[in-house]
Short mmCIF file of C-alpha atoms in Angstrom, two decimals:
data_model
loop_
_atom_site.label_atom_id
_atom_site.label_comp_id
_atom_site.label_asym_id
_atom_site.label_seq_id
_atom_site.Cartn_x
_atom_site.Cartn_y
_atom_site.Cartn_z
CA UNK W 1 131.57 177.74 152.27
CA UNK W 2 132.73 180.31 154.66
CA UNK W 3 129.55 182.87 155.53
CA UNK W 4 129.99 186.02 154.23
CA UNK W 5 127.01 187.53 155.42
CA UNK W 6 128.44 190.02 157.79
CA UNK W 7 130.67 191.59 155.49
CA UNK W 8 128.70 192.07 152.71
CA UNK W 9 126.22 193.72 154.90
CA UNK W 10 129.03 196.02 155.99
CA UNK W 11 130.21 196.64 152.64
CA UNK W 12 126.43 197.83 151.69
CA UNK W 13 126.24 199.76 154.50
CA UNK W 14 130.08 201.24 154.00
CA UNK W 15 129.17 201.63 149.95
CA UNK W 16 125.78 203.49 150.72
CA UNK W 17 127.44 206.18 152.94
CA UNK W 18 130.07 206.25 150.93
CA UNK W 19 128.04 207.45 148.21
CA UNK W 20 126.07 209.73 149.76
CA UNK W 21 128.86 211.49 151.35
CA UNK W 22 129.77 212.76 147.87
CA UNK W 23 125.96 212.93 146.26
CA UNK W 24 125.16 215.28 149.10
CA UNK W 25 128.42 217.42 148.36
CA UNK W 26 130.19 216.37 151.83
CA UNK W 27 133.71 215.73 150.63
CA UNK W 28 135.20 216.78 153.46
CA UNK W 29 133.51 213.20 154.90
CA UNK W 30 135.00 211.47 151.60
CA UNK W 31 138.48 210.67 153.20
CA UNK W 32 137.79 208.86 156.80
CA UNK W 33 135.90 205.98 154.39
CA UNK W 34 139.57 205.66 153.89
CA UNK W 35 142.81 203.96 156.29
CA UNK W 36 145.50 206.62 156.94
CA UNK W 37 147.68 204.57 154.91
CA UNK W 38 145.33 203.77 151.69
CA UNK W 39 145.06 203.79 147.45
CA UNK W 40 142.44 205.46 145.82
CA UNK W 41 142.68 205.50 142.14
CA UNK W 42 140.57 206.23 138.94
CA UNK W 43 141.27 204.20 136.30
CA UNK W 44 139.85 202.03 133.38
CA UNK W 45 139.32 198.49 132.21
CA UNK W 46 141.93 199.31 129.12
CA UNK W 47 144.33 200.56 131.53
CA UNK W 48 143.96 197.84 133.67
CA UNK W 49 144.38 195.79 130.45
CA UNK W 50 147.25 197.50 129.32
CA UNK W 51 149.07 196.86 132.59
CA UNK W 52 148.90 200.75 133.53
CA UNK W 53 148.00 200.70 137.00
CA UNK W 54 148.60 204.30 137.88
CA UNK W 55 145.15 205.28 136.72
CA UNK W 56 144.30 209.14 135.71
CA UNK W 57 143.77 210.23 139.54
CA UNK W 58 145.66 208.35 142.21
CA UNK W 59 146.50 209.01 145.80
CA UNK W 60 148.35 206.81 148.54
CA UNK W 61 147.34 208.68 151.96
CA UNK W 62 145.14 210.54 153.55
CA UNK W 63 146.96 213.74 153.37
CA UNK W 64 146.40 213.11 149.37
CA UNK W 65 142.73 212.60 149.83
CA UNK W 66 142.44 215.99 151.91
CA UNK W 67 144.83 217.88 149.34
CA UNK W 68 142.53 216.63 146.68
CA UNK W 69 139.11 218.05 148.89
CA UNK W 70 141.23 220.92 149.67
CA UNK W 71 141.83 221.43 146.10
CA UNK W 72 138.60 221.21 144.86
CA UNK W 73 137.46 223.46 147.13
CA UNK W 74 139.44 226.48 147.07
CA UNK W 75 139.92 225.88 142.82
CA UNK W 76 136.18 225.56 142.08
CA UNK W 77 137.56 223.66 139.32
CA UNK W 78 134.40 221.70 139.26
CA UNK W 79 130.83 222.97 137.56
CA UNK W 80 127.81 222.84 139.72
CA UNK W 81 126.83 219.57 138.51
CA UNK W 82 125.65 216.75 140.85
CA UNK W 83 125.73 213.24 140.71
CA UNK W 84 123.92 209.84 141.81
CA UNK W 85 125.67 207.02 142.54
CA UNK W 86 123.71 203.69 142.32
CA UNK W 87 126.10 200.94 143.80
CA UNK W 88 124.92 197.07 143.37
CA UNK W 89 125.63 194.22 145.73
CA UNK W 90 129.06 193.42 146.51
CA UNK W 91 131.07 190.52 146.25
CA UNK W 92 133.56 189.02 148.54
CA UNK W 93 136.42 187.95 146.31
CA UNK W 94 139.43 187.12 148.68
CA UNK W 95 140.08 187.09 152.58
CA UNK W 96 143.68 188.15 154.45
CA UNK W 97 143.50 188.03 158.08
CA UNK W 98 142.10 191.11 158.62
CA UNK W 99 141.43 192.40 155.69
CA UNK W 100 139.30 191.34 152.75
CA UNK W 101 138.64 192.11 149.09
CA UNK W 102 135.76 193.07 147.59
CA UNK W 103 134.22 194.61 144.19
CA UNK W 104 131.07 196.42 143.65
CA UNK W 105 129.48 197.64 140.34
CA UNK W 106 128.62 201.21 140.26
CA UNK W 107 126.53 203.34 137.87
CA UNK W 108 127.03 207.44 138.53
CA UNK W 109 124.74 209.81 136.91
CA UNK W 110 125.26 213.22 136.00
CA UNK W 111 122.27 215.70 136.88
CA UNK W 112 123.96 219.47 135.04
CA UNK W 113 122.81 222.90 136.14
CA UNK W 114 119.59 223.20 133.37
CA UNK W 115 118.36 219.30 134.71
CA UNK W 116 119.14 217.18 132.24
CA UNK W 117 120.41 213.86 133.44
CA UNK W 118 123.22 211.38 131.59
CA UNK W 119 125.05 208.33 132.57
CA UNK W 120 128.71 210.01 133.79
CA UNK W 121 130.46 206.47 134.09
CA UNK W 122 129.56 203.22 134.84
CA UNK W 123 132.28 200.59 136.06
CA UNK W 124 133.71 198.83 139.15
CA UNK W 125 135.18 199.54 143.09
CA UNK W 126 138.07 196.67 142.95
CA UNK W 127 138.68 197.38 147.48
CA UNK W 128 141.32 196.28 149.69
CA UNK W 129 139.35 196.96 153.16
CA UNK W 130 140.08 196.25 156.86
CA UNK W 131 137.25 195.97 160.05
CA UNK W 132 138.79 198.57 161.74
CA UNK W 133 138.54 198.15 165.70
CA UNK W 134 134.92 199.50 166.24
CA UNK W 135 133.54 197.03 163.83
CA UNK W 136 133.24 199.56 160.73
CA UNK W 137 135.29 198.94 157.42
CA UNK W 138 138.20 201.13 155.98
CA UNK W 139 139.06 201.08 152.73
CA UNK W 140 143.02 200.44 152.33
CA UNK W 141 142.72 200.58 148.76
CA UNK W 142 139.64 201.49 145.98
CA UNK W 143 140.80 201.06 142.74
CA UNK W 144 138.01 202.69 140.18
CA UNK W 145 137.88 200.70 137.57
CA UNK W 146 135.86 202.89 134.96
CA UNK W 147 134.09 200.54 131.82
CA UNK W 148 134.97 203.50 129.65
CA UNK W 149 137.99 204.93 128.42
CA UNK W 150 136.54 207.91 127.73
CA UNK W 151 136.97 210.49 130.55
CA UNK W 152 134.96 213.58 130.47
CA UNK W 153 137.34 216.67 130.94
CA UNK W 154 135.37 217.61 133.98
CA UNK W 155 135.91 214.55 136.29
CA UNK W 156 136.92 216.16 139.06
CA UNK W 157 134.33 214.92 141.95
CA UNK W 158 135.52 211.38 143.55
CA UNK W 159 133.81 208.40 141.80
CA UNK B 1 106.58 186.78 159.33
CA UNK B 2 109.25 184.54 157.68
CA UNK B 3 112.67 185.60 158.01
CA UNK B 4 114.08 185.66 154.56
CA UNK B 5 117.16 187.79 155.66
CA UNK B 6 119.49 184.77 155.02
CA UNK B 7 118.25 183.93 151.32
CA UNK B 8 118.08 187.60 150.57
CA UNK B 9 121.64 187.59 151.22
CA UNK B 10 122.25 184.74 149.46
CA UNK B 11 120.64 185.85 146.77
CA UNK B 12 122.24 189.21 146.75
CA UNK B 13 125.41 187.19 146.95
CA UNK B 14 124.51 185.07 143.84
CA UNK B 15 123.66 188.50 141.62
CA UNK B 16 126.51 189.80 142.46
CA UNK B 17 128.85 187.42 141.32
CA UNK B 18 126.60 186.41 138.08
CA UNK B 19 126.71 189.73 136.95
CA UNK B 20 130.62 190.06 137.60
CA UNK B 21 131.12 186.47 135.73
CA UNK B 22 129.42 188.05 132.67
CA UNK B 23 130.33 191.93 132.36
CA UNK B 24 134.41 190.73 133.53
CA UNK B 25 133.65 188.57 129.94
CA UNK B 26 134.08 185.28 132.14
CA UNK B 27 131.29 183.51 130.13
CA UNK B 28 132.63 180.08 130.45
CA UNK B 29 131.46 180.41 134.74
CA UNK B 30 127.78 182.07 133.68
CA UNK B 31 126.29 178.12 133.27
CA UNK B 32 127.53 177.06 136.69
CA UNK B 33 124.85 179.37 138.37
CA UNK B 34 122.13 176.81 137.08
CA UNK B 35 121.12 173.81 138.34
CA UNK B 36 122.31 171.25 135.35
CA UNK B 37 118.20 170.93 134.87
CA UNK B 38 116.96 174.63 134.42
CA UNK B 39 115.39 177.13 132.30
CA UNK B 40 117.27 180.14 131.14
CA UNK B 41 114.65 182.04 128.91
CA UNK B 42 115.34 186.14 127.90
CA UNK B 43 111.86 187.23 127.21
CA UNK B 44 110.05 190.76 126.82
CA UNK B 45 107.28 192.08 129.71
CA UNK B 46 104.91 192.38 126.14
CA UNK B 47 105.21 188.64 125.31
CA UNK B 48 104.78 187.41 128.93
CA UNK B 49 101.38 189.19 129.10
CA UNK B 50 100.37 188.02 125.41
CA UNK B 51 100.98 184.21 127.02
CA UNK B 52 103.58 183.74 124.68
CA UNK B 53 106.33 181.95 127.14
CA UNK B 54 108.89 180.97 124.98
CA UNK B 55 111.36 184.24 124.61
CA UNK B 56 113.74 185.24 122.21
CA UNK B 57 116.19 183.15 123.95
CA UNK B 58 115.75 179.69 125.18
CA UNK B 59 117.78 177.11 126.90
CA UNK B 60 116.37 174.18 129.36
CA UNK B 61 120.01 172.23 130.04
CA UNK B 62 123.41 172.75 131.59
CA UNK B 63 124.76 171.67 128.11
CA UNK B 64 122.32 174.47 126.36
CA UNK B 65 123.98 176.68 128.20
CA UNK B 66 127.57 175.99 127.38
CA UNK B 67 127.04 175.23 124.37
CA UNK B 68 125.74 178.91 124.04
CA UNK B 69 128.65 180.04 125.29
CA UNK B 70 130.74 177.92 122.65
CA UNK B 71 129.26 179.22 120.10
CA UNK B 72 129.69 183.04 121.19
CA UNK B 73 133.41 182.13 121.20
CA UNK B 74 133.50 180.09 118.29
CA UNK B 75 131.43 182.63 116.49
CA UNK B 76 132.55 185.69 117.56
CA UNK B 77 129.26 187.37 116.35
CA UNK B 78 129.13 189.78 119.34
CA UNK B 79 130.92 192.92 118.87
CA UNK B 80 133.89 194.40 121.05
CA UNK B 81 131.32 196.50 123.12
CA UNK B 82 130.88 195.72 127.19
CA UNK B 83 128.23 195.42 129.18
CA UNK B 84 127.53 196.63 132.79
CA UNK B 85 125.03 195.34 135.13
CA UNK B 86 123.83 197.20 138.51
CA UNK B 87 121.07 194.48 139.84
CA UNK B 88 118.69 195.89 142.54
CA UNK B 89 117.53 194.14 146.00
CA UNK B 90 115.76 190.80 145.61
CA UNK B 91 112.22 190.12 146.91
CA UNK B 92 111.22 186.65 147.91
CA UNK B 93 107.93 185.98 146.55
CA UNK B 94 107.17 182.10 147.33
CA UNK B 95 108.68 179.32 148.85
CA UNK B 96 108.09 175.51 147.75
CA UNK B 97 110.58 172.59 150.01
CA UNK B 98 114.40 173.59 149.77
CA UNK B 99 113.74 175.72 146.77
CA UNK B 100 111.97 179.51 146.61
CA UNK B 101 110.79 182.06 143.87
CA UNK B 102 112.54 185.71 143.46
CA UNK B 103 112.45 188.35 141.45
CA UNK B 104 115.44 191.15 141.25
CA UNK B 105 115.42 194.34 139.05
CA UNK B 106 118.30 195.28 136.89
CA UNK B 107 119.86 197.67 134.40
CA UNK B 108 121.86 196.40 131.79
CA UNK B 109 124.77 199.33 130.69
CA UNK B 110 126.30 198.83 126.66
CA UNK B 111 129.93 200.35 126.75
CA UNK B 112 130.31 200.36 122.91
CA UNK B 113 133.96 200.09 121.54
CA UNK B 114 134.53 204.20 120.84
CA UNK B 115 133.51 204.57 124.91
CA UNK B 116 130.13 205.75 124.47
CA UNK B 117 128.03 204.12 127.38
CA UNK B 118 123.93 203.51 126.84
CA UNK B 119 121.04 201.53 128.60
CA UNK B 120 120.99 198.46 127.00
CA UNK B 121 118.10 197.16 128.81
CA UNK B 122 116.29 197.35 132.14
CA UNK B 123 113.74 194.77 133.42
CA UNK B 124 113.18 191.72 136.14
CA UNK B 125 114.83 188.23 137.17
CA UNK B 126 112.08 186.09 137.46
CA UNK B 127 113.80 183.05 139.67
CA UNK B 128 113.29 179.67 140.27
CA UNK B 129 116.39 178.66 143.11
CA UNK B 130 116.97 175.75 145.24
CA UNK B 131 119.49 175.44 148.36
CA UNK B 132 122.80 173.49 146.87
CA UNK B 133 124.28 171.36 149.56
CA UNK B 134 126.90 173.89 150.49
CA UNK B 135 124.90 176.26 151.20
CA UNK B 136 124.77 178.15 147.82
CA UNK B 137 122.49 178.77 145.72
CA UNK B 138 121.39 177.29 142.17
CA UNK B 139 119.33 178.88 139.36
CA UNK B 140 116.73 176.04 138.44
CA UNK B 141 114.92 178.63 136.52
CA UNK B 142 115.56 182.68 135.45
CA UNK B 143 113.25 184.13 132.91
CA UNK B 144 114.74 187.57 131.93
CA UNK B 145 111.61 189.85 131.34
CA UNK B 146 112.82 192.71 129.85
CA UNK B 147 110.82 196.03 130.39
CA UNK B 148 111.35 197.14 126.03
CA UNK B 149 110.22 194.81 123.75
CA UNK B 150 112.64 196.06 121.27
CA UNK B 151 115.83 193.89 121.44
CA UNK B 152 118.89 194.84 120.12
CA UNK B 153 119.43 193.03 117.01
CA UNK B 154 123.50 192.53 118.44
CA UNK B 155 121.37 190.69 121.67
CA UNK B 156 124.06 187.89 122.44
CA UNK B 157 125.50 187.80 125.99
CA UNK B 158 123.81 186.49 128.10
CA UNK B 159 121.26 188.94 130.64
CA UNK C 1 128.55 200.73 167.09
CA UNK C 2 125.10 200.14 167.04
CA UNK C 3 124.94 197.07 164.71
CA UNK C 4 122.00 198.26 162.06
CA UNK C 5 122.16 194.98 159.85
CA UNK C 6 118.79 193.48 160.73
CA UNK C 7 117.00 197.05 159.98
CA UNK C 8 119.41 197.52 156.88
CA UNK C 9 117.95 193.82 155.13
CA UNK C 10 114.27 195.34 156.10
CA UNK C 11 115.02 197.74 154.17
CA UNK C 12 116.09 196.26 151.44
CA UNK C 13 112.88 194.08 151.53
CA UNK C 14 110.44 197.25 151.97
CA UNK C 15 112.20 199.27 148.81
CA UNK C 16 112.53 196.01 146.88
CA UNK C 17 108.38 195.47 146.95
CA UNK C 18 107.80 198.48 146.85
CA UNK C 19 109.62 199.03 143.48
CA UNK C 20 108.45 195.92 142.21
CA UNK C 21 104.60 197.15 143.45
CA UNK C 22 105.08 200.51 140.96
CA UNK C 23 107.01 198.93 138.71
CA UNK C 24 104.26 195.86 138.06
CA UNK C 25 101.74 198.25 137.67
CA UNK C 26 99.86 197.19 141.22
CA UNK C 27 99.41 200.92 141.82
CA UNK C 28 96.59 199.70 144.79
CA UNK C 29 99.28 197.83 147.11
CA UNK C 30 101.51 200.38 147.00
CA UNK C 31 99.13 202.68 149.76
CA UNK C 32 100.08 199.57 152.51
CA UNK C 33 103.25 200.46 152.38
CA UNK C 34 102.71 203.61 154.49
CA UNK C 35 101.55 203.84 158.33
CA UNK C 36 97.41 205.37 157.78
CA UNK C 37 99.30 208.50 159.59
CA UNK C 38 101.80 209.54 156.87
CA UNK C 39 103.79 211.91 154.90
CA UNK C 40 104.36 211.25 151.13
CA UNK C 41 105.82 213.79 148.96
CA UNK C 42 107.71 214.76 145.77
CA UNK C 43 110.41 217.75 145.70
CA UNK C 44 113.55 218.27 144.42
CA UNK C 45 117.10 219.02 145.83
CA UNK C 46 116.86 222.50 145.01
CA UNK C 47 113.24 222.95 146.21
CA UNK C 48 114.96 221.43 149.81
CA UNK C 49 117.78 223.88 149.63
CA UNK C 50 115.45 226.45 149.35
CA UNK C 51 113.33 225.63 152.20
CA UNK C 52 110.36 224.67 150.31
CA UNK C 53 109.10 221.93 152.08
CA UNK C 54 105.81 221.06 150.21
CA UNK C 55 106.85 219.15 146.68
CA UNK C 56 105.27 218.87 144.32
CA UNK C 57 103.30 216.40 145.18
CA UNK C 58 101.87 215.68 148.47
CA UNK C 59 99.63 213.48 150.67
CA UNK C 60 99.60 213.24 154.59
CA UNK C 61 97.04 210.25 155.11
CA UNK C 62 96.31 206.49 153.17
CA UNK C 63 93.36 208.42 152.45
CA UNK C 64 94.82 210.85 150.54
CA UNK C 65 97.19 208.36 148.80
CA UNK C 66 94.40 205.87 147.86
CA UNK C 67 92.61 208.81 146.24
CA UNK C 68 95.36 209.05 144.44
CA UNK C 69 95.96 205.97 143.07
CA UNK C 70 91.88 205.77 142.39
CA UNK C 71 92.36 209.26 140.76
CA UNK C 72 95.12 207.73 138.84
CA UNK C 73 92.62 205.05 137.32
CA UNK C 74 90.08 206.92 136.60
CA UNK C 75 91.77 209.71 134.87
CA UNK C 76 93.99 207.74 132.84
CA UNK C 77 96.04 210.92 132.53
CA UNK C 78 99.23 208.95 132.57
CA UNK C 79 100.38 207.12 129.30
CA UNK C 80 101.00 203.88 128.45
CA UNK C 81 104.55 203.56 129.78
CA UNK C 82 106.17 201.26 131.89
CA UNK C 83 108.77 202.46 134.80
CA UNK C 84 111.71 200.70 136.29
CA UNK C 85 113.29 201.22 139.49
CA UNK C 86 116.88 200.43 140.75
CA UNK C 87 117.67 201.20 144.26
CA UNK C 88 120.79 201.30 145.96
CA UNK C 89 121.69 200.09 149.61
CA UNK C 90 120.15 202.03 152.43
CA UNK C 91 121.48 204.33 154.67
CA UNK C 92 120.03 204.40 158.95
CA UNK C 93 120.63 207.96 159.51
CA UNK C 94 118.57 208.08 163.12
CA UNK C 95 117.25 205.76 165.67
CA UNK C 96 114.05 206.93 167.53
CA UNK C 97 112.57 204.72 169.86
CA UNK C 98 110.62 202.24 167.88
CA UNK C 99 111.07 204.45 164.60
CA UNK C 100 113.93 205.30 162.56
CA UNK C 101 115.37 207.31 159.73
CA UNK C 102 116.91 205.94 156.34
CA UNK C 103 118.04 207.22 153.39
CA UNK C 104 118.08 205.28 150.00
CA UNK C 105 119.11 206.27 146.35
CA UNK C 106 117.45 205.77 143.45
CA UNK C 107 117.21 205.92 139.74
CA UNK C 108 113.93 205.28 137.71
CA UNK C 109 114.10 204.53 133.72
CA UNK C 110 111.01 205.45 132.02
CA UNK C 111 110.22 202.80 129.40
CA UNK C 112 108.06 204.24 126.59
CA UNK C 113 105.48 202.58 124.81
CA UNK C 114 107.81 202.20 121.42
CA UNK C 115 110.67 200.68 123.48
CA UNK C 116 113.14 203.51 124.16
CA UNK C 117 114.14 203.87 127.28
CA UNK C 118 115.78 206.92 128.97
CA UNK C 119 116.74 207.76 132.94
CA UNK C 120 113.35 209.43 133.97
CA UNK C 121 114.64 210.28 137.45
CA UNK C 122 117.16 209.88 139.99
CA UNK C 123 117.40 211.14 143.97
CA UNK C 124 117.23 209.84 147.54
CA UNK C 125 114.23 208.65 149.54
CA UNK C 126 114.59 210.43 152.62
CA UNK C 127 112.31 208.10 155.22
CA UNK C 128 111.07 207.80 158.25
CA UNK C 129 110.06 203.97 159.39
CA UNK C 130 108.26 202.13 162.06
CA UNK C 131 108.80 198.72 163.00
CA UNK C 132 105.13 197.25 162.71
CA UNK C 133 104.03 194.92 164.86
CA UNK C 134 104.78 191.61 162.38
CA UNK C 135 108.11 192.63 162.46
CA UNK C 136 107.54 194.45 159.02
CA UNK C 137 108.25 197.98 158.28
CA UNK C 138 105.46 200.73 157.86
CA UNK C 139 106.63 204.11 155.92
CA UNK C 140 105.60 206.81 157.95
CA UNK C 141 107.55 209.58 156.09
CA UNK C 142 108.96 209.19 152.61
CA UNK C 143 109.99 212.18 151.26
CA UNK C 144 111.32 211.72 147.17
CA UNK C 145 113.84 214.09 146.85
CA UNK C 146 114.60 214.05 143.26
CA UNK C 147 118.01 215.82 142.25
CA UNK C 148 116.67 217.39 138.84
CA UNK C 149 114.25 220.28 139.25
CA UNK C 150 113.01 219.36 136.07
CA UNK C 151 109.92 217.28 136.01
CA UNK C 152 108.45 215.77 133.26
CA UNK C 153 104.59 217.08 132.88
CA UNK C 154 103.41 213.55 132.63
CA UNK C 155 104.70 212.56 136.16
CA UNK C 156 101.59 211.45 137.73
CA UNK C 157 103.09 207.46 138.86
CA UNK C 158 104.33 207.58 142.44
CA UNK C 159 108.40 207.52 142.23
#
C-alpha cells in the first residue's frame, strides 16, 4: 500500500485555504490555487450522468479564472451573501507521475444579508493536482460535482 | 504523549473513502471496511444512555452486511434520493494490542429526487479498528450514535 | 516552504476533542483546553468588520471560563438540547516563536429535544496556540467568529 500520508495532508492544507480564500471574500487569491494551464468547472452528478461534461460554469486557464474575478467584481452581479465551506477528508484516488487525483466532499452554506443560514449545495471536488516545485499543490483541474441539480439563480461565487 | 498522527491519518483516510463508497451508491464495497467479525449497529444518543445497546440497525458478520446490501438491491425499498456525508477529524480515545477505539463526527446530507437538499442526520462513529496486514485499516466495530432519536422512517443506506 | 504538517494533525486532534468535549456534554474539560492566561470570545463577522472587538461573549482567564461552565450548571438556563460540531481542516496563518496562529471553520447543528435538527451556527475559529510542554497544544486565543450576526437568545453552550 503506497503511503499517502503526505498528500492528503497537503490536500487538507490546499482545501482549507482554498476555502477560506473565498469565505473571507478574497477572490482575487481564488486563481493561483490553480496551474496556468487548468479546468475549473461547476457541474452536477446528473450531468455527469448524462455524459455532459461542460458543466454550467467552466474555465480552462487562468486568464478565465481572473475574467471570472474580474467580472464579478466590476458587475456586482452577486448579493451580499456569504458562505461557509466545510470540506471533509480527502481521498487519493489515482497517481500520474507528478500529478495525482483526488476528491473531497464539500458542504457550502449560505449565511444572506438578514442572518438566516441554509445549505447552498452540498457535493464533490473530483481534482487533477500537481506538487508544484516548492512543495505546494496546484490544481490542474477541479471539477464541482454538485449532488443537486438544482442551481440557485444566484451562484455566482466559486464553489 | 503518544503519537497518534499516523492512525489519525489512517483513519481520516478510511472515512474518506467509506463515505465516498456509500454517497457514489457503491454499496456492494461498504462491507469490505469491516473486519469479516464486526459489529455494525445504527443507534440513537437517547437509547445508548437508556442502556438499550441494540439499535435500530444491527449486523455482527461480513455476510450480515452483504446480505444487507442484497436486499437494498433486490428490494429497491429506498427511494431515488442521495445522500452526502462531510465526516469531521477523528479522536483516538484508547488503544488495546494492534487494534484502537475512535470516535469521528459527521453530518449526513438527503438530496431528495426534485433537488431539495436537508440534514438527514448528524451524530458520532463510535469505532472499534484493528491494523490489517497492509497497513490499512479494518472496522471490527462502528456503532452509529445518532444525535435525533427520530429516524427517518425511509432509514436504509447504510450511515 | 515551511512544512506545517505536524502542527496541522495537532490541530486536528485539539478541535476534534474539543468538539467531542461540547458536544458530549463534558462542559468541565472543555476549560483545559485553554492556557490559564487566555482569550475566549464570541463575535460575529460583522461585529469584526466593524472594529468591535469584545463579542458577545467573553472571558480572559480559566477562571473566568470555569465560572462559566459552573454558572452554566447551576443556572440551567440552557435547554435540553444537544449540539453537534463539524470542523473543517485548519489553516497556520502565523508562526511565533513557540506559538502560532490557525484558523479553522466550522458549522454547529443544534439538535432539539423533539429531534429536529437545524444549522445553529457556522464561522471560523480564529486561534492563537502554544505548543505545551507534552507536546500538546494549549489555546491561548480562540476567538469564534461566527458569520451570522444573528444569535439565538438561548446561546449560552460554548461554540
Amino acid at each position: 500500500m503506497r503511503d499517502d500520508t503526505h498528500l492528503l495532508a497537503a490536500m487538507g492544507r490546499l482545501n482549507a485555504e482554498y476555502a477560506r480564500a473565498i469565505d473571507d471574500d478574497r477572490l482575487e487569491c481564488w486563481p493561483a490555487f490553480f496551474a496556468e494551464e487548468c479546468l475549473y468547472s461547476i457541474t452536477s452528478r446528473e450531468n455527469i450522468a448524462d455524459g455532459m461534461e461542460a458543466g454550467i460554469i467552466y474555465a480552462d486557464s487562468g486568464g478565465m479564472l481572473r475574467d471570472r474575478v474580474s467580472a464579478l467584481r466590476q458587475a456586482n452581479i452577486y448579493e451580499p451573501q456569504r458562505y461557509r465551506h466545510i470540506i471533509g477528508p480527502a481521498s487519493i484516488t489515482a497517481h500520474d507521475g507528478d500529478a495525482f487525483s483526488a476528491e473531497s466532499p464539500f458542504a457550502v452554506y449560505r449565511i444572506m444579508h438578514d442572518g438566516r443560514t441554509d445549505i447552498f449545495a452540498t457535493g464533490i471536488y473530483r481534482d487533477v493536482l500537481q506538487v508544484a516545485a516548492e512543495g505546494g499543490l496546484k490544481l490542474r483541474e477541479r471539477v464541482v460535482i454538485c449532488d443537486s441539480s438544482v442551481f440557485d439563480t444566484l451562484l455566482a461565487v466559486p464553489l
